[in-house]
Amino acid sequence: MSDIALFKGLTEEQITAVTDQSPIVCIIAGPGSGKTTVLTKRIAHRATKHQIAPKNTVVITFTNQAAQELRTRLATFNLYDLPWIGTFHAFAFQVIRKYHEERRTHPPLLITSKPREIQAMLHDSRDLKGLISRSPSSSSETSKLSHLVIAEIATEIENAKSEMILVNDYLEWYRRTNRQSSIGGDVLAEIFMAYEARKKKLNRIDFEDLLLVGGDILVDNTSFAATFRWWYRHFYVDEFQDVNRPQIRLLKGLVGDNPDLCVVGDPKQAIYTWNGATPGILLNFDQTFPRAQYRYLTANFRSSPEIVDLANAIATSFEDSDLSRRGGVIYAKRQGGSMPKLLEFENDENESKEIAKSIYESITDGRLANEIAVIARTNSLLPPLAEALSSLRVPHQILGGEQILNNNLVKSTMKHLKEVLGPRGRLQDAIVEIDNLIKEFENDRNSQKTEESLEYLRSIALESLRFDPRMDIYGFTTYFKARANDIGSTKKDGVTLTTLHRSKGLEWPSVYLIALENGILPHSKSVTPSAYEEEKRLLYVGITRARDNLILSYAKKRGSSNKFRSPSDLLYPIEELVTMGNQKLATKEVALSYIRQNRKMLLEPHKSSLPQGIDPIIDTLLLWRKTKALAEAKEDRSILSEVTLEAIAASLPRGIDELNRIPGVSTHFSITYGRELLRLTNGLRKASKSRT
């Protein structure tokens, strides 16, 4: 493929990233900047120039779906071979398998379910069961439900391994980082040690061990590592902001001392710190790989300028200055669109009904259902919206919801409810039981995923209770199974309901961000400075999923509690960039009357008395903006933002060139309103001189 064909449609910064000859390249790619296009075209460019051999090339990403997309895109370049494409864990498995093949030894078996393995271990050990029974949770509700304890243990082991904490160092780490657990750090340390000993005895490894064992093999066996590096010489890593320390160690072992490495990522979208992935790993890439060259993709092809402005406002609120230094702000390549809206509701029921109604009307007006997404902080916030959409017969799917309903924790909880309350027990009592379980984890910062799974189950129970107020446990079990199957069925033609975490990497023309309240976003457990910063990055991710329309909402009350909920503090940086969408535009008659009333002021301001506000020039420009908005049935800020308006007031441009130099003045605005606005600014200049 020729360079002309390969570079067609690329921007200058994209071409620079594709053609950079440096052996180590770090591409900081903002949302909607075409990073996948750049990554695949860089591979294709180097392959066609015979700088790399595809069969000796590895492309690492984080999901099988992303890997398949990369395969599909690379196939379009008609390369004579394709690289190995897969996840970190899949490649680590290849390392382990080849290592044991060379030594003709049996590779360890992979544990498919850590909770089941832990449960089997506890079942076989009277001493370990005794430890748990003597732990702080022995008199609590949690002790009745051993699967919750097992889920907590499994999660804590995963967290420790993602931070590369060895089993002998676990207790010190637990205390140093002020971690919390219903069974206590001492008990966890004993169980962790027994779990590792059991795996070694049975020649087994778990999912996290794939990275750790693969890294150990490459570090400790130099001859094997050298052979492996001879075969795999060129490495590309997508979504690098999501890597953790074990993955970095594995990668360093793979590339060796003379790496040919290209990584792509966005530190502003680092939202998996619970898995050990922090923005610092990407921000400090040149410290890990000292000869690295940075390239930046800042043009956003996805979202309207108004949505990009919102994203930049959130980004400027980040406390870490390196997030601005590495990548800076993004800018929109598209023309203007509609202003994002912020909706306020009295309660969550009204929020669900009104948003479902808005979606229904949007579909009626011609928008396809699969072009719309509703995004929330957690899965438990989505069932009420799903119910409201169902009542209007709007097709929809909860992305990933079936995984929660079918996970071991939720299934074990359902089994527990049947054992405690009986099949004919009241569903109201089951909800109380679930509430008691949730309370057990309210003060535990490390149990967020467990708590969210239980809250999601509770929301499904409430949904079924509204369906049938007399429903018992037997009926709920049937409803639960049907709901799991329904959620699991893919409705590609339906509205997508998903969480902020699951939305990353996706996009839709219309996006609703719901439940933007303190305690939800930011989450009530995000109490440390670093956790609070991650909540900002989550909002940044949510905003940048939207292409054309963005609706944000919050409710004053949520659930059965009468406690007042305040709008999220994270909204402060964008207050001036959104409109309160509940307000309707004025009628045409009102607009014409307003324009006639102020016509003389706008046409001949130097002959009129300027407004007596704090700044009469700004007040006059605001008046002009209002008349334009009313005449065109638009919102004020869709004509001109406050920041740009203030810049115009400060400079009072004399001509088109001066007007175009003002930040925020687009070519479209200049062509549409430029001459009229210049007449006004010239009049204002004369008026201000006559006043002095």
XYZ file of C-alpha atoms in Angstrom:
692
model
C 0.000 0.000 0.000
C 1.355 3.428 -0.953
C 1.971 6.164 1.593
C -0.609 8.349 -0.165
C -3.311 5.723 0.323
C -2.184 4.921 3.872
C -2.082 8.559 5.001
C -5.350 9.570 3.344
C -7.603 11.355 5.831
C -4.949 11.586 8.570
C -4.029 14.811 10.327
C -0.451 16.034 10.568
C -0.106 14.845 14.166
C -1.491 11.420 13.211
C 0.975 11.076 10.312
C 3.809 12.042 12.666
C 2.765 9.303 15.104
C 2.471 6.736 12.298
C 5.881 7.478 10.756
C 8.018 8.185 13.856
C 11.224 6.132 13.487
C 12.090 6.110 17.203
C 12.475 2.588 18.660
C 10.341 3.513 21.690
C 7.247 5.657 21.101
C 4.532 6.674 23.577
C 1.405 8.067 21.894
C -0.843 10.078 24.234
C -4.204 9.886 22.472
C -7.192 11.896 23.653
C -10.746 10.529 23.333
C -12.041 10.341 19.776
C -8.589 11.068 18.338
C -8.394 7.981 16.111
C -5.880 6.049 18.207
C -6.859 2.649 16.802
C -6.472 4.021 13.274
C -3.027 5.375 14.146
C -1.957 2.141 15.848
C -2.995 -0.111 12.960
C -1.601 2.243 10.297
C 1.716 2.475 12.158
C 1.967 -1.324 12.075
C 0.950 -1.423 8.388
C 3.372 1.392 7.465
C 6.335 -0.278 9.152
C 5.416 -3.675 7.659
C 5.166 -2.307 4.094
C 8.511 -0.511 4.590
C 9.999 -3.847 5.796
C 10.921 -2.269 9.136
C 9.076 -5.048 10.953
C 7.963 -8.570 10.106
C 4.329 -9.117 11.123
C 5.015 -12.706 12.232
C 7.585 -11.339 14.720
C 5.188 -8.674 15.994
C 2.979 -8.697 19.090
C -0.030 -6.420 19.645
C -1.364 -6.449 23.198
C -4.735 -5.094 24.256
C -7.090 -5.623 27.195
C -10.155 -7.419 25.870
C -10.811 -10.142 23.320
C -13.295 -7.818 21.614
C -10.617 -5.143 21.136
C -8.201 -7.801 19.861
C -10.736 -8.935 17.264
C -11.277 -5.346 16.096
C -7.517 -4.907 15.616
C -7.345 -8.161 13.621
C -10.201 -7.005 11.393
C -8.620 -3.615 10.743
C -5.141 -4.993 10.056
C -6.613 -7.535 7.629
C -7.775 -4.647 5.400
C -4.138 -3.677 4.682
C -3.464 -7.002 2.932
C -0.235 -7.629 4.823
C 1.589 -10.844 3.922
C 1.132 -12.000 7.526
C -0.659 -10.845 10.676
C 0.868 -10.134 14.091
C 0.023 -12.078 17.230
C -2.865 -10.099 18.774
C -4.293 -10.740 22.235
C -4.373 -9.776 25.905
C -1.537 -9.578 28.437
C -2.852 -12.689 30.178
C -3.112 -14.650 26.932
C 0.476 -13.800 25.997
C 1.712 -14.628 29.506
C 0.037 -18.024 29.104
C 2.030 -18.500 25.862
C 5.257 -17.739 27.747
C 4.453 -20.287 30.471
C 3.366 -22.954 27.979
C 6.467 -22.603 25.764
C 8.753 -22.603 28.801
C 7.388 -25.948 30.032
C 7.367 -27.372 26.487
C 11.108 -26.712 26.212
C 11.741 -28.423 29.555
C 9.224 -31.214 28.884
C 7.499 -30.555 32.180
C 3.828 -30.256 32.991
C 2.595 -26.641 32.977
C 0.427 -25.654 35.956
C -3.339 -25.905 35.615
C -5.276 -22.641 35.541
C -7.836 -22.142 38.322
C -11.099 -21.161 36.670
C -12.803 -19.887 39.838
C -10.844 -18.438 42.730
C -13.902 -18.353 45.082
C -14.552 -22.065 44.458
C -10.898 -22.886 45.120
C -10.958 -20.911 48.379
C -14.222 -22.546 49.404
C -12.759 -26.012 48.789
C -9.676 -25.082 50.795
C -11.768 -23.843 53.737
C -13.925 -26.947 53.574
C -10.807 -29.143 53.903
C -9.250 -27.164 56.750
C -10.793 -27.094 60.213
C -8.099 -24.648 61.373
C -8.924 -22.054 58.705
C -12.660 -22.323 59.402
C -11.866 -21.790 63.050
C -9.922 -18.633 62.221
C -12.925 -17.170 60.416
C -15.344 -18.137 63.164
C -13.173 -16.265 65.688
C -12.853 -13.197 63.423
C -14.730 -9.894 64.024
C -17.480 -10.959 61.609
C -18.434 -14.082 63.573
C -21.356 -12.393 65.279
C -22.469 -10.410 62.232
C -24.789 -11.127 59.362
C -21.763 -11.805 57.165
C -20.931 -14.955 59.125
C -24.288 -16.392 58.094
C -23.315 -15.993 54.476
C -19.889 -17.538 53.981
C -19.843 -16.799 50.252
C -19.584 -13.075 51.027
C -16.501 -13.745 53.133
C -15.092 -15.921 50.336
C -15.741 -13.164 47.771
C -13.984 -10.695 50.070
C -10.967 -13.006 50.437
C -10.749 -13.574 46.667
C -10.934 -9.851 45.935
C -8.265 -9.053 48.519
C -5.884 -11.652 47.064
C -6.444 -10.189 43.589
C -5.760 -6.659 44.875
C -2.536 -7.745 46.566
C -1.264 -9.503 43.450
C -2.105 -6.535 41.205
C 0.227 -4.514 43.453
C 2.839 -7.323 43.355
C 2.572 -7.893 47.115
C 4.165 -11.204 48.068
C 2.283 -13.394 50.503
C 4.911 -12.895 53.234
C 4.580 -9.100 52.892
C 0.802 -9.011 52.816
C 0.089 -8.268 56.493
C 2.548 -5.356 56.586
C 0.962 -3.954 53.373
C -2.535 -4.410 54.818
C -1.630 -2.354 57.879
C 0.458 0.261 56.060
C -2.301 1.058 53.559
C -5.081 1.103 56.214
C -7.050 -1.605 54.473
C -10.292 -2.888 55.943
C -11.874 -6.311 56.173
C -14.757 -7.951 57.988
C -12.466 -10.815 59.083
C -9.328 -8.789 59.842
C -5.878 -8.587 58.288
C -4.346 -11.348 60.425
C -6.941 -13.862 59.263
C -6.608 -12.769 55.637
C -2.842 -13.190 55.802
C -3.200 -16.765 57.140
C -5.714 -17.681 54.439
C -3.589 -16.053 51.711
C -0.586 -18.119 52.826
C -2.617 -21.345 52.899
C -4.062 -20.568 49.444
C -0.593 -20.095 47.923
C 0.672 -23.305 49.560
C -2.330 -25.257 48.223
C -1.741 -23.995 44.677
C 1.913 -24.963 44.791
C 1.101 -28.445 46.091
C -1.519 -29.043 43.393
C 0.536 -27.352 40.606
C -2.096 -24.715 39.935
C -2.036 -21.001 39.180
C -4.781 -18.397 39.178
C -5.538 -15.633 36.681
C -3.258 -13.072 38.383
C -0.435 -15.626 38.545
C -0.296 -15.730 34.745
C 1.341 -12.282 34.751
C 3.520 -12.927 37.799
C 4.740 -16.384 36.756
C 5.248 -15.287 33.140
C 7.318 -12.329 34.379
C 9.347 -14.584 36.697
C 10.195 -16.949 33.832
C 11.508 -14.119 31.632
C 13.506 -12.521 34.461
C 15.008 -15.711 35.900
C 15.749 -17.629 32.669
C 17.943 -15.488 30.450
C 18.541 -18.056 27.701
C 14.830 -18.811 27.335
C 14.043 -15.068 27.374
C 16.647 -14.421 24.658
C 15.124 -17.125 22.433
C 11.649 -15.741 23.011
C 12.792 -12.187 22.137
C 14.415 -13.439 18.921
C 11.030 -14.678 17.755
C 8.936 -11.765 19.065
C 10.832 -8.508 18.414
C 8.254 -5.743 17.897
C 5.652 -4.834 20.513
C 2.588 -2.612 20.471
C 0.349 -2.038 23.494
C -3.098 -0.431 23.293
C -4.915 1.258 26.225
C -1.635 1.608 28.101
C -3.253 3.692 30.847
C -4.842 0.449 32.057
C -1.614 -1.474 32.723
C -0.524 -2.340 36.260
C 2.836 -3.258 37.781
C 2.761 -7.003 36.954
C 1.948 -6.174 33.331
C 4.785 -3.617 33.162
C 7.196 -6.214 34.594
C 6.055 -8.794 32.034
C 6.411 -6.254 29.228
C 9.948 -5.307 30.311
C 10.836 -8.991 30.365
C 9.436 -9.411 26.856
C 11.185 -6.458 25.193
C 14.581 -6.777 26.901
C 17.309 -4.126 26.860
C 16.833 -3.017 23.236
C 13.087 -2.700 22.840
C 11.117 -1.933 19.725
C 8.012 -0.716 21.492
C 5.029 1.527 20.813
C 2.290 2.172 23.388
C -0.944 4.142 23.051
C -3.089 5.494 25.864
C -4.698 8.425 27.634
C -3.844 9.090 31.305
C -7.049 11.132 31.639
C -8.964 7.868 31.094
C -7.155 5.851 33.774
C -10.121 4.472 35.747
C -8.909 1.097 37.019
C -6.768 1.988 40.033
C -8.482 -0.828 41.973
C -6.551 -3.145 39.646
C -3.258 -1.331 40.236
C -3.451 0.825 37.074
C -2.626 4.464 37.836
C -2.107 7.472 35.514
C 1.497 7.685 36.705
C 2.500 4.524 34.809
C 1.754 6.229 31.481
C 2.737 9.735 32.585
C 6.171 8.458 33.676
C 6.652 6.098 30.747
C 9.981 7.741 29.903
C 11.302 6.808 33.345
C 10.524 3.131 32.728
C 11.800 3.316 29.134
C 14.313 6.221 29.161
C 14.734 6.622 25.366
C 11.001 7.046 24.770
C 9.656 9.725 22.422
C 6.209 11.198 23.093
C 3.662 11.919 20.381
C 0.272 13.524 20.963
C -3.144 13.127 19.347
C -5.275 16.079 20.474
C -7.836 16.428 17.670
C -11.223 14.978 18.628
C -13.188 13.690 15.621
C -16.047 12.275 17.688
C -17.758 14.960 19.744
C -19.247 18.380 19.079
C -17.261 21.449 20.244
C -19.748 21.956 23.076
C -19.139 18.447 24.429
C -15.373 18.826 24.005
C -15.555 22.080 26.011
C -17.178 20.132 28.863
C -14.456 17.474 28.760
C -11.717 20.103 28.826
C -13.365 21.862 31.777
C -13.282 18.605 33.752
C -9.670 17.980 32.693
C -8.556 21.404 33.945
C -9.899 20.497 37.388
C -7.476 17.557 37.742
C -5.093 18.103 40.655
C -2.211 16.284 38.927
C -0.527 18.879 36.700
C 1.156 16.096 34.715
C -2.245 15.183 33.269
C -2.247 18.567 31.540
C 1.462 18.456 30.720
C 1.149 15.108 28.974
C -1.451 15.652 26.271
C -3.056 18.914 27.361
C -6.505 19.843 26.142
C -8.284 18.304 23.181
C -9.959 20.286 20.417
C -12.946 19.489 18.251
C -12.601 18.912 14.517
C -16.366 19.045 14.025
C -18.749 21.942 13.568
C -20.915 23.204 16.420
C -23.774 21.194 17.880
C -26.386 21.532 20.594
C -25.563 22.653 24.119
C -25.359 19.863 26.712
C -28.222 19.947 29.201
C -28.356 19.441 32.940
C -31.674 18.133 34.281
C -32.827 18.276 37.897
C -35.517 15.888 39.211
C -37.363 15.669 42.497
C -36.648 11.933 42.801
C -35.174 8.991 40.914
C -38.584 7.750 39.806
C -39.219 11.011 37.975
C -35.712 10.870 36.546
C -36.294 7.380 35.107
C -39.728 8.214 33.688
C -38.719 11.539 32.126
C -35.507 10.222 30.598
C -37.339 7.184 29.209
C -39.937 9.571 27.766
C -37.176 11.729 26.247
C -35.596 8.643 24.667
C -38.975 7.495 23.331
C -39.588 10.914 21.756
C -36.093 10.947 20.277
C -36.698 7.557 18.644
C -40.095 8.753 17.395
C -38.337 11.727 15.783
C -36.026 9.401 13.856
C -33.110 8.597 16.144
C -32.237 4.871 16.098
C -32.486 3.170 19.495
C -28.949 1.767 19.216
C -27.636 5.318 18.833
C -28.624 6.116 22.420
C -26.924 5.182 25.704
C -27.741 5.738 29.362
C -24.642 5.677 31.557
C -24.505 5.500 35.372
C -21.825 5.115 38.037
C -22.992 1.622 39.053
C -25.186 -1.146 37.625
C -27.677 -0.862 40.493
C -28.867 2.511 39.115
C -29.939 1.030 35.764
C -32.925 -1.331 36.424
C -35.406 1.515 37.191
C -34.519 3.082 33.840
C -34.843 -0.310 32.142
C -38.288 -0.718 33.692
C -39.357 2.744 32.502
C -38.159 1.959 28.977
C -39.982 -1.375 29.039
C -43.241 0.385 29.955
C -42.844 2.434 26.747
C -41.826 -0.674 24.767
C -38.416 0.761 23.960
C -35.897 -2.034 23.179
C -32.827 -1.920 25.416
C -29.977 -3.943 26.923
C -28.012 -3.624 30.172
C -24.404 -4.042 29.082
C -22.710 -6.558 31.382
C -25.757 -6.927 33.616
C -25.986 -10.653 32.952
C -22.456 -11.108 34.295
C -23.513 -9.687 37.648
C -26.738 -11.686 37.882
C -24.848 -14.859 36.989
C -21.794 -14.357 39.203
C -21.163 -16.674 42.136
C -21.797 -13.992 44.763
C -25.295 -13.150 43.510
C -26.224 -16.790 42.936
C -25.060 -17.718 46.445
C -27.061 -14.824 47.869
C -30.186 -16.121 46.114
C -29.530 -19.575 47.589
C -29.078 -18.017 51.032
C -32.407 -16.157 50.768
C -34.247 -19.406 49.973
C -32.566 -21.191 52.897
C -33.279 -18.412 55.429
C -36.797 -17.379 54.338
C -38.074 -20.481 52.561
C -39.442 -20.609 49.008
C -42.738 -19.005 50.106
C -41.076 -16.291 52.170
C -42.051 -12.678 51.503
C -39.921 -10.782 49.013
C -40.087 -7.704 51.299
C -38.230 -9.752 53.926
C -35.652 -10.765 51.328
C -35.005 -7.093 50.547
C -34.490 -6.414 54.259
C -32.009 -9.322 54.378
C -30.117 -7.909 51.369
C -30.078 -4.471 53.045
C -28.498 -6.034 56.153
C -25.811 -7.617 54.016
C -25.092 -4.308 52.261
C -24.739 -2.546 55.626
C -22.011 -5.020 56.559
C -19.858 -3.506 53.806
C -20.794 0.172 54.050
C -17.671 1.129 55.973
C -15.316 -1.177 54.102
C -13.514 0.786 51.373
C -12.208 -2.433 49.798
C -15.591 -4.075 49.207
C -17.058 -1.763 46.580
C -17.567 -4.499 43.960
C -19.292 -6.802 46.494
C -21.557 -3.994 47.662
C -22.431 -2.996 44.101
C -23.391 -6.581 43.205
C -25.714 -6.748 46.224
C -27.199 -3.337 45.401
C -27.875 -4.509 41.858
C -29.638 -7.613 43.170
C -31.668 -5.367 45.487
C -32.713 -3.153 42.568
C -33.921 -6.228 40.638
C -35.881 -7.322 43.724
C -37.538 -3.901 43.993
C -38.334 -4.005 40.286
C -40.020 -7.415 40.655
C -41.933 -6.208 43.717
C -43.412 -3.365 41.668
C -44.338 -5.955 39.064
C -46.137 -8.057 41.709
C -46.434 -6.629 45.279
C -47.316 -10.119 46.633
C -44.339 -11.897 45.067
C -42.612 -14.533 47.229
C -39.084 -15.967 47.075
C -40.145 -18.734 44.679
C -41.694 -16.196 42.297
C -38.641 -13.942 42.574
C -36.338 -16.855 41.722
C -38.291 -17.389 38.498
C -38.300 -13.650 37.766
C -34.571 -13.475 38.542
C -33.731 -16.251 36.047
C -35.893 -14.657 33.356
C -34.285 -11.263 34.010
C -30.783 -12.730 33.758
C -31.629 -14.346 30.419
C -33.344 -11.177 29.184
C -30.402 -8.959 30.137
C -27.992 -11.421 28.630
C -29.705 -11.457 25.245
C -28.001 -8.966 22.950
C -30.333 -6.308 21.563
C -28.064 -4.545 19.117
C -31.008 -2.507 17.895
C -31.849 -1.294 21.413
C -30.845 1.493 23.785
C -27.669 0.636 25.725
C -27.713 0.930 29.519
C -24.267 0.671 31.034
C -21.818 1.907 33.642
C -19.059 4.474 33.284
C -16.412 1.745 33.502
C -18.020 -0.412 30.830
C -18.640 2.551 28.534
C -14.927 3.252 28.018
C -13.940 2.682 24.417
C -17.544 3.020 23.182
C -19.468 5.962 21.712
C -23.027 6.955 20.840
C -24.668 9.944 19.102
C -26.857 10.563 22.177
C -25.763 9.960 25.772
C -27.586 10.398 29.081
C -25.378 10.560 32.197
C -27.705 9.948 35.147
C -27.538 10.074 38.952
C -24.820 12.730 39.123
C -25.085 13.221 42.871
C -22.631 13.358 45.732
C -22.308 9.874 47.199
C -22.769 8.303 43.764
C -20.323 10.309 41.647
C -18.078 10.894 43.464
C -18.733 7.560 45.174
C -19.188 7.639 48.943
C -16.131 5.393 49.352
C -13.855 7.611 47.271
C -12.537 9.403 50.339
C -8.817 9.603 49.550
C -7.452 12.334 47.238
C -6.391 9.788 44.604
C -9.805 8.068 44.669
C -11.574 11.427 44.331
C -9.401 12.262 41.306
C -10.388 8.960 39.712
C -14.054 9.937 40.046
C -13.254 13.054 37.989
C -11.660 10.883 35.333
C -14.767 8.682 35.311
C -16.911 11.737 34.554
C -14.437 12.736 31.833
C -14.830 9.278 30.264
C -18.631 9.507 30.419
C -18.774 12.948 28.789
C -16.477 11.934 25.941
C -18.693 8.972 24.973
C -21.195 11.406 23.373
C -21.024 12.537 19.771
C -23.925 14.958 19.262
C -26.216 15.178 22.280
C -25.369 14.984 25.965
C -27.887 15.071 28.805
C -26.728 15.089 32.442
C -29.131 14.581 35.334
C -29.432 14.298 39.091
C -32.261 13.680 41.555
C -32.878 15.427 44.874
C -33.987 12.119 46.404
C -33.110 8.550 45.485
C -34.601 5.259 46.646
C -36.781 4.894 49.718
C -34.714 7.367 51.750
C -36.087 10.882 52.230
C -32.547 12.195 52.621
C -31.823 15.164 50.348
C -29.138 14.502 47.739
C -27.033 17.339 46.383
C -25.806 17.575 42.782
C -22.291 16.275 42.322
C -19.453 18.611 43.261
C -17.749 17.385 40.091
C -20.253 19.447 38.066
C -18.906 22.801 39.298
C -16.281 23.214 36.532
C -18.945 22.792 33.818
C -21.827 24.813 35.294
C -21.454 27.608 32.746
C -21.198 25.180 29.823
C -24.585 23.487 30.235
C -28.172 24.661 30.183
C -30.890 23.658 32.582
C -32.747 21.518 30.087
C -36.045 21.615 31.967
C -36.577 25.196 30.737
C -38.401 25.559 27.409
C -37.465 28.063 24.709
C -39.688 31.094 24.335
C -42.461 31.038 21.748
C -41.930 32.765 18.410
C -44.270 35.627 19.417
C -42.323 36.283 22.634
C -39.044 36.183 20.700
C -40.207 38.722 18.086
C -41.539 41.042 20.767
C -38.238 40.905 22.646
C -36.250 41.622 19.478
C -38.457 44.615 18.489
C -38.190 46.030 21.995
C -34.376 46.011 21.895
C -33.823 46.722 18.182
C -32.645 50.334 18.642
C -30.167 49.384 21.362
C -28.588 46.706 19.178
C -28.465 48.697 15.925
C -27.363 52.047 17.359
C -25.868 51.521 20.830
C -23.935 54.820 20.635
C -27.254 56.713 20.457
C -28.829 54.803 23.355
C -28.356 54.595 27.098
C -26.197 51.587 27.794
C -27.523 49.071 30.367
C -26.709 49.989 33.945
C -25.245 46.583 34.877
C -21.858 45.735 36.316
C -20.374 45.850 32.802
C -22.601 47.637 30.247
C -20.618 46.303 27.249
C -21.023 42.696 28.363
C -24.681 43.305 29.170
C -25.241 44.614 25.643
C -23.471 41.635 24.090
C -25.568 39.317 26.258
C -28.662 41.123 24.979
C -27.513 40.611 21.375
C -26.864 36.934 22.034
C -30.331 36.553 23.570
C -32.052 38.008 20.504
C -30.106 35.695 18.186
C -30.986 32.679 20.306
C -34.666 33.582 20.468
C -34.888 34.304 16.754
C -33.317 30.948 15.889
C -35.033 28.940 18.668
C -31.677 28.028 20.183
C -30.162 28.191 23.631
C -28.073 31.277 24.401
C -24.769 29.477 24.797
C -25.153 27.663 21.474
C -24.686 31.070 19.835
C -21.680 32.167 21.905
C -20.123 30.953 25.154
C -19.653 33.296 28.128
C -15.860 32.988 27.922
C -15.787 34.023 24.244
C -18.317 36.772 24.851
C -16.141 38.256 27.602
C -13.109 38.119 25.283
C -15.069 40.024 22.612
C -16.140 42.589 25.211
C -12.531 43.073 26.318
C -11.105 43.595 22.806
C -14.089 45.051 20.855
C -12.658 43.842 17.510
C -12.606 46.289 14.586
C -12.564 43.769 11.749
C -13.041 40.137 10.760
C -9.352 39.300 11.250
C -9.385 40.595 14.833
C -12.635 38.737 15.503
C -11.226 35.456 14.139
C -8.213 35.696 16.431
C -10.405 35.567 19.541
C -10.397 32.051 21.101
C -13.774 30.362 20.664
C -14.779 32.237 17.496
C -15.297 29.598 14.833
C -15.317 30.097 11.076
C -19.031 29.263 11.079
C -19.736 31.931 13.703
C -17.655 34.522 11.844
C -19.469 33.893 8.561
C -22.936 33.824 10.137
C -22.731 36.648 12.659
C -19.413 38.421 12.027
C -20.536 41.555 10.153
C -23.528 42.153 12.436
C -21.434 41.699 15.564
C -18.711 44.054 14.266
C -21.332 46.785 13.699
C -22.337 46.303 17.316
C -18.770 46.351 18.703
C -17.944 49.495 16.707
C -21.049 51.169 18.128
C -20.124 50.033 21.633
C -16.648 51.492 21.222
C -18.144 54.886 20.282
C -20.661 54.681 23.131
C -17.982 53.892 25.699
C -15.861 56.848 24.457
C -18.806 59.263 24.705
C -19.474 58.140 28.271
C -15.896 58.899 29.272
